[in-house]
Amino acid sequence: MAELQEVQITEEKPLLPGQTPEAAKTHSVETPYGSVTFTVFGTPKPKRPAILTYHDVGLNYKSCFQPLFQFGDMQEIIQNFVRVHVDAPGMEEGAAVFPLGYQYPSLDQLADMIPCILQYLNFSTIIGVGVGAGAYILSRYALNHPDTVEGLVLINIDPNAKGWMDWAAHKLTGLTSSISEMILGHLFSQEELSGNSELIQKYRNIITHAPNLDNIELYWNSYNNRRDLNFERGGDITLKCPVMLVVGDQAPHEDAVMADSGGQPQLTQPGKLTEAFKYFLQGMGYMASSCMTRLSRSRTASLTSAASIDGNRSRSRTLSQSSESGTLSSGPPGHTMEVSC
Ligand code: BEZ
């Protein structure tokens, strides 16, 4: 009997005819740690934060976020916000390779570049959306500048420094694998990599043939040398803003991330992420239910009513909702929301 094979289905719902992507403007600013490039889409909306994204290692803002931000249903959300997509130094399209011996910024220093971007744009607050290393950088920024962060969407964050076991495994892998294979192993699960779907072929091709692979290795090294964020539940070091924690179920390093962890849900599940993001923004008072899709409206209504019965719900006593979108859990309304997809 032929073996049944699990196939990864990537959601595709591109922009509708007539929906054109907004014009983008790319800027660079000088910071104490070197120059940083970012691309702005849309215009600032009064009394609304900017959405600021930070991508993972091996990617840039386009390869990390384009499938999510150009997803059809996402337009309803993002038209209400200006977006700032940061490229880590040396990751922007056409970046020159850094000279030998160049001291690449640490993740903490990359976080310290963000105030220069916001000052240049004259933006006072953000909702951060980060993946992997980018999620770490935005969390560090939020810990240092809590008053400027209204919310955080953290996809596949690993808040801990590498332990000695991780280092040993990393060194061993480094003996037999190329940098690009190690980075692919950070981004995708072994199951996804051996499945070799079109998406994997595309990202394998992007990373192995990247003209700035030497720069990518520097960002990779900074990621591997990160220190603990030292989050403590209920302790002094906590994120003060609402957080949407996203973990995929295709984990390359399942035990490291805060929950299940996995894959690149912003590439493979843009519809599920869009829906969860809508709930999150609605909890923050930014998306009136009248501008939500019928499906989202009915789900949000049940989530909101259940949450209001027990307004003091703690994070460990979560409200969970199962749907074809995976499992959503919500802590105190508008505070912490966990999404697995
Ligand atoms: C945006 O509309 O924010 C966007 C468009 C293309 C790529 C990434 C983001």
Tab-separated table of C-alpha atoms and ligand atoms in Angstrom:
chain	number	residue	atom	x	y	z
A	1	MET	CA	0.000	0.000	0.000
A	2	ALA	CA	1.332	3.427	-0.918
A	3	GLU	CA	2.479	5.374	2.122
A	4	LEU	CA	0.427	8.426	3.054
A	5	GLN	CA	2.573	11.528	3.056
A	6	GLU	CA	1.890	14.676	5.010
A	7	VAL	CA	2.060	17.665	2.721
A	8	GLN	CA	2.585	21.234	3.777
A	9	ILE	CA	-0.042	23.469	2.211
A	10	THR	CA	0.930	27.088	1.847
A	11	GLU	CA	-2.010	29.470	1.952
A	12	GLU	CA	-2.193	31.643	-1.102
A	13	LYS	CA	-4.463	34.636	-1.257
A	14	PRO	CA	-2.565	37.369	-3.019
A	15	LEU	CA	-3.797	40.913	-3.502
A	16	LEU	CA	-7.087	41.104	-5.387
A	17	PRO	CA	-7.241	42.789	-8.800
A	18	GLY	CA	-7.497	46.492	-8.110
A	19	GLN	CA	-5.611	46.112	-4.808
A	20	THR	CA	-2.221	47.615	-5.515
A	21	PRO	CA	0.583	47.595	-2.969
A	22	GLU	CA	1.237	51.054	-1.537
A	23	ALA	CA	4.333	52.917	-2.665
A	24	ALA	CA	7.430	52.258	-0.596
A	25	LYS	CA	10.225	54.637	0.329
A	26	THR	CA	13.601	53.329	1.477
A	27	HIS	CA	15.790	55.375	3.837
A	28	SER	CA	19.120	54.911	5.618
A	29	VAL	CA	20.163	56.568	8.874
A	30	GLU	CA	23.488	56.704	10.646
A	31	THR	CA	23.553	55.333	14.183
A	32	PRO	CA	26.354	54.875	16.736
A	33	TYR	CA	26.638	51.275	15.455
A	34	GLY	CA	26.670	52.007	11.731
A	35	SER	CA	24.066	52.737	9.130
A	36	VAL	CA	20.659	51.022	9.029
A	37	THR	CA	18.199	50.835	6.134
A	38	PHE	CA	14.413	50.672	6.444
A	39	THR	CA	11.456	50.882	4.070
A	40	VAL	CA	8.275	52.789	4.844
A	41	PHE	CA	4.888	51.861	3.359
A	42	GLY	CA	1.802	54.055	3.763
A	43	THR	CA	1.450	57.377	5.546
A	44	PRO	CA	1.383	58.045	9.296
A	45	LYS	CA	-2.137	57.849	10.735
A	46	PRO	CA	-2.998	60.323	13.518
A	47	LYS	CA	-3.069	58.781	17.015
A	48	ARG	CA	-1.925	55.406	15.725
A	49	PRO	CA	1.400	53.668	16.265
A	50	ALA	CA	3.551	52.602	13.324
A	51	ILE	CA	3.868	48.876	12.685
A	52	LEU	CA	7.625	48.198	12.772
A	53	THR	CA	8.951	44.827	11.596
A	54	TYR	CA	12.295	43.104	12.163
A	55	HIS	CA	13.213	39.995	10.155
A	56	ASP	CA	15.060	36.801	11.102
A	57	VAL	CA	18.587	35.682	10.128
A	58	GLY	CA	19.037	34.700	6.457
A	59	LEU	CA	16.170	36.936	5.353
A	60	ASN	CA	15.446	40.609	4.754
A	61	TYR	CA	12.212	42.521	5.226
A	62	LYS	CA	10.870	41.403	1.848
A	63	SER	CA	11.704	37.704	2.028
A	64	CYS	CA	10.445	37.588	5.631
A	65	PHE	CA	7.297	39.725	5.534
A	66	GLN	CA	6.078	40.198	1.958
A	67	PRO	CA	3.800	37.094	1.934
A	68	LEU	CA	2.115	38.291	5.155
A	69	PHE	CA	1.815	41.993	4.356
A	70	GLN	CA	0.642	41.360	0.806
A	71	PHE	CA	-1.909	38.756	1.865
A	72	GLY	CA	-5.388	39.821	0.673
A	73	ASP	CA	-7.141	39.979	4.075
A	74	MET	CA	-4.170	41.769	5.644
A	75	GLN	CA	-4.915	44.901	3.573
A	76	GLU	CA	-7.975	45.667	5.711
A	77	ILE	CA	-5.623	45.904	8.712
A	78	ILE	CA	-2.505	47.562	7.376
A	79	GLN	CA	-4.276	50.347	5.503
A	80	ASN	CA	-4.881	51.802	8.987
A	81	PHE	CA	-1.177	51.921	9.864
A	82	VAL	CA	2.092	53.212	8.474
A	83	ARG	CA	4.629	50.348	8.250
A	84	VAL	CA	8.373	50.564	8.852
A	85	HIS	CA	10.289	47.476	7.738
A	86	VAL	CA	13.835	47.421	9.087
A	87	ASP	CA	16.627	45.537	7.326
A	88	ALA	CA	19.424	44.476	9.683
A	89	PRO	CA	22.712	46.100	8.526
A	90	GLY	CA	24.095	44.433	5.404
A	91	MET	CA	20.822	42.566	4.700
A	92	GLU	CA	19.182	45.193	2.466
A	93	GLU	CA	18.910	44.392	-1.253
A	94	GLY	CA	22.177	45.226	-3.006
A	95	ALA	CA	24.118	45.588	0.275
A	96	ALA	CA	27.892	45.651	-0.126
A	97	VAL	CA	29.826	42.925	1.692
A	98	PHE	CA	31.357	44.276	4.912
A	99	PRO	CA	35.163	44.424	4.919
A	100	LEU	CA	37.079	41.637	6.661
A	101	GLY	CA	37.289	42.325	10.407
A	102	TYR	CA	34.141	44.470	10.437
A	103	GLN	CA	32.595	44.390	13.908
A	104	TYR	CA	28.933	43.528	13.318
A	105	PRO	CA	26.560	44.937	15.991
A	106	SER	CA	25.322	42.613	18.729
A	107	LEU	CA	21.554	42.011	18.907
A	108	ASP	CA	21.427	44.503	21.806
A	109	GLN	CA	23.168	47.111	19.631
A	110	LEU	CA	20.764	46.384	16.754
A	111	ALA	CA	17.945	47.128	19.225
A	112	ASP	CA	19.706	50.371	20.175
A	113	MET	CA	19.573	51.513	16.524
A	114	ILE	CA	15.761	51.606	16.560
A	115	PRO	CA	15.464	54.967	18.418
A	116	CYS	CA	17.492	56.604	15.582
A	117	ILE	CA	14.930	55.294	13.054
A	118	LEU	CA	11.946	56.533	15.071
A	119	GLN	CA	13.577	59.899	15.688
A	120	TYR	CA	14.323	60.308	11.961
A	121	LEU	CA	10.693	59.524	11.093
A	122	ASN	CA	9.338	61.496	14.055
A	123	PHE	CA	7.268	58.487	15.181
A	124	SER	CA	6.587	58.165	18.890
A	125	THR	CA	5.142	54.656	19.324
A	126	ILE	CA	5.182	51.309	17.531
A	127	ILE	CA	3.587	47.903	17.371
A	128	GLY	CA	6.568	45.610	16.731
A	129	VAL	CA	6.366	42.472	14.613
A	130	GLY	CA	9.512	40.333	14.782
A	131	VAL	CA	10.568	36.843	13.748
A	132	GLY	CA	13.361	34.843	15.442
A	133	ALA	CA	16.355	37.169	15.861
A	134	GLY	CA	14.040	40.076	14.952
A	135	ALA	CA	11.626	39.080	17.748
A	136	TYR	CA	14.541	39.079	20.190
A	137	ILE	CA	15.709	42.534	18.994
A	138	LEU	CA	12.218	44.044	19.338
A	139	SER	CA	11.815	42.506	22.810
A	140	ARG	CA	15.131	44.018	23.898
A	141	TYR	CA	14.019	47.368	22.469
A	142	ALA	CA	10.679	47.089	24.339
A	143	LEU	CA	12.458	46.291	27.628
A	144	ASN	CA	14.656	49.380	27.193
A	145	HIS	CA	11.933	51.718	25.870
A	146	PRO	CA	8.633	50.410	27.284
A	147	ASP	CA	6.797	53.715	26.800
A	148	THR	CA	7.244	53.613	23.042
A	149	VAL	CA	5.946	50.079	22.419
A	150	GLU	CA	2.163	49.644	22.335
A	151	GLY	CA	2.255	45.972	21.392
A	152	LEU	CA	4.525	43.172	20.193
A	153	VAL	CA	3.963	40.244	17.860
A	154	LEU	CA	6.788	37.786	18.530
A	155	ILE	CA	7.096	34.882	16.114
A	156	ASN	CA	9.404	32.005	17.148
A	157	ILE	CA	11.297	33.949	19.803
A	158	ASP	CA	14.066	32.237	21.755
A	159	PRO	CA	14.714	34.588	24.687
A	160	ASN	CA	17.652	32.599	26.067
A	161	ALA	CA	21.356	32.705	25.347
A	162	LYS	CA	22.796	29.490	23.945
A	163	GLY	CA	23.673	27.051	26.718
A	164	TRP	CA	26.832	24.907	26.561
A	165	MET	CA	24.849	21.969	25.133
A	166	ASP	CA	23.568	24.219	22.329
A	167	TRP	CA	27.120	25.410	21.688
A	168	ALA	CA	28.432	21.851	21.506
A	169	ALA	CA	25.663	20.864	19.073
A	170	HIS	CA	26.286	24.046	17.045
A	171	LYS	CA	30.031	23.339	16.821
A	172	LEU	CA	29.413	19.737	15.759
A	173	THR	CA	26.925	20.788	13.082
A	174	GLY	CA	29.390	23.431	11.893
A	175	LEU	CA	31.955	20.692	11.174
A	176	THR	CA	29.753	19.093	8.542
A	177	SER	CA	27.329	21.798	7.400
A	178	SER	CA	27.692	25.044	5.510
A	179	ILE	CA	26.510	28.351	6.999
A	180	SER	CA	23.541	28.377	4.643
A	181	GLU	CA	22.465	24.869	5.743
A	182	MET	CA	22.783	25.883	9.406
A	183	ILE	CA	20.624	28.954	8.801
A	184	LEU	CA	18.048	26.896	6.894
A	185	GLY	CA	18.026	24.545	9.911
A	186	HIS	CA	17.304	27.558	12.119
A	187	LEU	CA	14.428	28.740	9.927
A	188	PHE	CA	12.767	25.436	9.040
A	189	SER	CA	12.251	22.014	10.610
A	190	GLN	CA	14.149	18.967	9.310
A	191	GLU	CA	10.799	17.606	8.164
A	192	GLU	CA	10.162	20.716	6.068
A	193	LEU	CA	13.720	20.700	4.689
A	194	SER	CA	13.608	17.065	3.629
A	195	GLY	CA	10.101	17.561	2.174
A	196	ASN	CA	11.762	20.086	-0.146
A	197	SER	CA	8.522	21.893	-1.043
A	198	GLU	CA	8.544	24.774	-3.519
A	199	LEU	CA	8.783	27.172	-0.569
A	200	ILE	CA	11.876	25.378	0.795
A	201	GLN	CA	13.486	25.291	-2.669
A	202	LYS	CA	12.842	29.030	-3.001
A	203	TYR	CA	14.370	29.920	0.380
A	204	ARG	CA	17.260	27.448	-0.021
A	205	ASN	CA	18.028	29.120	-3.330
A	206	ILE	CA	17.758	32.648	-1.874
A	207	ILE	CA	20.086	31.850	1.027
A	208	THR	CA	22.691	29.664	-0.702
A	209	HIS	CA	23.082	32.151	-3.556
A	210	ALA	CA	22.872	35.325	-1.470
A	211	PRO	CA	25.592	37.736	-2.667
A	212	ASN	CA	25.787	39.022	0.937
A	213	LEU	CA	26.198	35.573	2.553
A	214	ASP	CA	29.246	36.864	4.476
A	215	ASN	CA	27.063	39.601	6.009
A	216	ILE	CA	24.373	37.033	6.818
A	217	GLU	CA	26.995	34.988	8.679
A	218	LEU	CA	27.782	38.068	10.811
A	219	TYR	CA	24.083	38.493	11.782
A	220	TRP	CA	23.975	34.714	12.477
A	221	ASN	CA	27.001	35.021	14.786
A	222	SER	CA	25.393	37.926	16.657
A	223	TYR	CA	22.237	35.840	17.062
A	224	ASN	CA	24.220	32.907	18.445
A	225	ASN	CA	26.032	35.224	20.870
A	226	ARG	CA	22.818	36.793	22.227
A	227	ARG	CA	22.448	37.037	25.982
A	228	ASP	CA	19.403	36.037	27.994
A	229	LEU	CA	16.520	38.464	27.844
A	230	ASN	CA	15.930	37.388	31.464
A	231	PHE	CA	12.165	37.560	31.258
A	232	GLU	CA	10.609	36.663	34.552
A	233	ARG	CA	6.892	36.048	34.811
A	234	GLY	CA	5.661	38.481	37.439
A	235	GLY	CA	9.263	39.594	38.036
A	236	ASP	CA	10.938	42.941	37.430
A	237	ILE	CA	12.013	42.215	33.849
A	238	THR	CA	8.794	41.909	31.903
A	239	LEU	CA	7.292	43.276	28.752
A	240	LYS	CA	4.825	45.958	29.769
A	241	CYS	CA	2.826	45.931	26.534
A	242	PRO	CA	0.326	43.421	25.114
A	243	VAL	CA	2.169	40.538	23.439
A	244	MET	CA	1.013	38.128	20.755
A	245	LEU	CA	3.305	35.127	20.960
A	246	VAL	CA	3.297	33.014	17.805
A	247	VAL	CA	4.758	29.550	17.568
A	248	GLY	CA	4.512	27.273	14.581
A	249	ASP	CA	4.074	23.527	14.750
A	250	GLN	CA	7.057	22.837	12.465
A	251	ALA	CA	9.728	23.500	15.051
A	252	PRO	CA	13.410	23.416	14.136
A	253	HIS	CA	14.250	23.660	17.873
A	254	GLU	CA	10.996	22.837	19.564
A	255	ASP	CA	12.186	22.921	23.172
A	256	ALA	CA	13.986	26.270	22.962
A	257	VAL	CA	11.127	28.545	22.079
A	258	MET	CA	8.630	29.577	24.729
A	259	ALA	CA	5.960	27.101	23.638
A	260	ASP	CA	5.807	24.622	20.750
A	261	SER	CA	7.761	26.728	18.247
A	262	GLY	CA	8.299	26.284	14.559
A	263	GLY	CA	8.818	26.942	10.877
A	264	GLN	CA	7.963	30.299	9.353
A	265	PRO	CA	4.216	30.750	9.948
A	266	GLN	CA	4.278	34.232	8.374
A	267	LEU	CA	5.263	32.499	5.099
A	268	THR	CA	3.142	29.355	5.338
A	269	GLN	CA	0.087	30.532	7.286
A	270	PRO	CA	-0.486	34.222	6.453
A	271	GLY	CA	-4.280	33.798	6.728
A	272	LYS	CA	-4.132	32.400	10.252
A	273	LEU	CA	-1.672	35.049	11.362
A	274	THR	CA	-3.780	37.807	9.814
A	275	GLU	CA	-6.825	36.644	11.726
A	276	ALA	CA	-4.933	36.396	15.013
A	277	PHE	CA	-3.386	39.835	14.414
A	278	LYS	CA	-6.879	41.269	13.968
A	279	TYR	CA	-7.940	39.869	17.365
A	280	PHE	CA	-4.810	41.286	18.897
A	281	LEU	CA	-5.327	44.780	17.479
A	282	GLN	CA	-8.975	44.682	18.438
A	283	GLY	CA	-7.965	43.873	22.012
A	284	MET	CA	-5.819	47.010	21.893
A	285	GLY	CA	-8.783	49.056	20.661
A	286	TYR	CA	-7.475	49.568	17.111
A	287	MET	CA	-9.821	47.409	15.021
A	288	ALA	CA	-13.526	48.108	15.416
A	289	SER	CA	-15.440	44.834	15.008
A	290	SER	CA	-17.486	46.540	12.285
A	291	CYS	CA	-14.485	46.457	9.956
A	292	MET	CA	-13.788	42.761	10.574
A	293	THR	CA	-14.857	39.889	8.390
A	294	ARG	CA	-18.032	38.047	9.389
A	295	LEU	CA	-16.024	35.015	10.537
A	296	SER	CA	-13.666	37.070	12.673
A	297	ARG	CA	-16.559	39.070	14.155
A	298	SER	CA	-18.325	35.958	15.420
A	299	ARG	CA	-15.136	34.410	16.855
A	300	THR	CA	-14.092	37.693	18.478
A	301	ALA	CA	-17.524	38.101	20.050
A	302	SER	CA	-17.231	34.759	21.836
A	303	LEU	CA	-13.626	35.454	22.885
A	304	THR	CA	-14.507	38.885	24.265
A	305	SER	CA	-17.583	37.770	26.141
A	306	ALA	CA	-15.795	34.847	27.776
A	307	ALA	CA	-12.863	37.058	28.760
A	308	SER	CA	-15.097	39.681	30.311
A	309	ILE	CA	-16.598	37.126	32.729
A	310	ASP	CA	-13.170	36.704	34.315
A	311	GLY	CA	-11.309	39.939	33.785
A	312	ASN	CA	-8.577	38.962	36.263
A	313	ARG	CA	-7.686	35.801	34.432
A	314	SER	CA	-3.984	35.053	34.911
A	315	ARG	CA	-1.692	34.011	32.088
A	316	SER	CA	-1.541	30.446	33.327
A	317	ARG	CA	-5.335	30.140	33.344
A	318	THR	CA	-5.806	30.823	29.704
A	319	LEU	CA	-8.881	30.984	27.623
A	320	SER	CA	-8.317	28.634	24.727
A	321	GLN	CA	-10.226	28.495	21.554
A	322	SER	CA	-9.766	25.788	19.012
A	323	SER	CA	-10.651	26.338	15.410
A	324	GLU	CA	-9.201	25.475	12.056
A	325	SER	CA	-6.889	28.405	12.762
A	326	GLY	CA	-5.110	26.371	15.399
A	327	THR	CA	-5.376	27.163	19.083
A	328	LEU	CA	-5.694	30.652	20.418
A	329	SER	CA	-5.169	31.360	24.081
A	330	SER	CA	-5.737	34.728	25.630
A	331	GLY	CA	-4.509	35.983	29.007
A	332	PRO	CA	-5.909	39.148	30.570
A	333	PRO	CA	-7.894	40.793	27.772
A	334	GLY	CA	-5.528	42.617	25.479
A	335	HIS	CA	-2.456	41.444	27.319
A	336	THR	CA	-0.905	38.148	26.269
A	337	MET	CA	-2.197	36.025	23.444
A	338	GLU	CA	-0.621	32.783	22.323
A	339	VAL	CA	-1.144	31.528	18.821
A	340	SER	CA	0.087	28.233	17.518
A	341	CYS	CA	-0.080	27.576	13.810
B	1	BEZ	C1	3.642	46.462	3.299
B	1	BEZ	O1	2.638	46.851	2.659
B	1	BEZ	O2	3.856	46.831	4.450
B	1	BEZ	C2	4.613	45.547	2.615
B	1	BEZ	C3	4.544	45.380	1.241
B	1	BEZ	C4	5.468	44.551	0.620
B	1	BEZ	C5	6.442	43.889	1.371
B	1	BEZ	C6	6.464	44.041	2.747
B	1	BEZ	C7	5.552	44.881	3.353
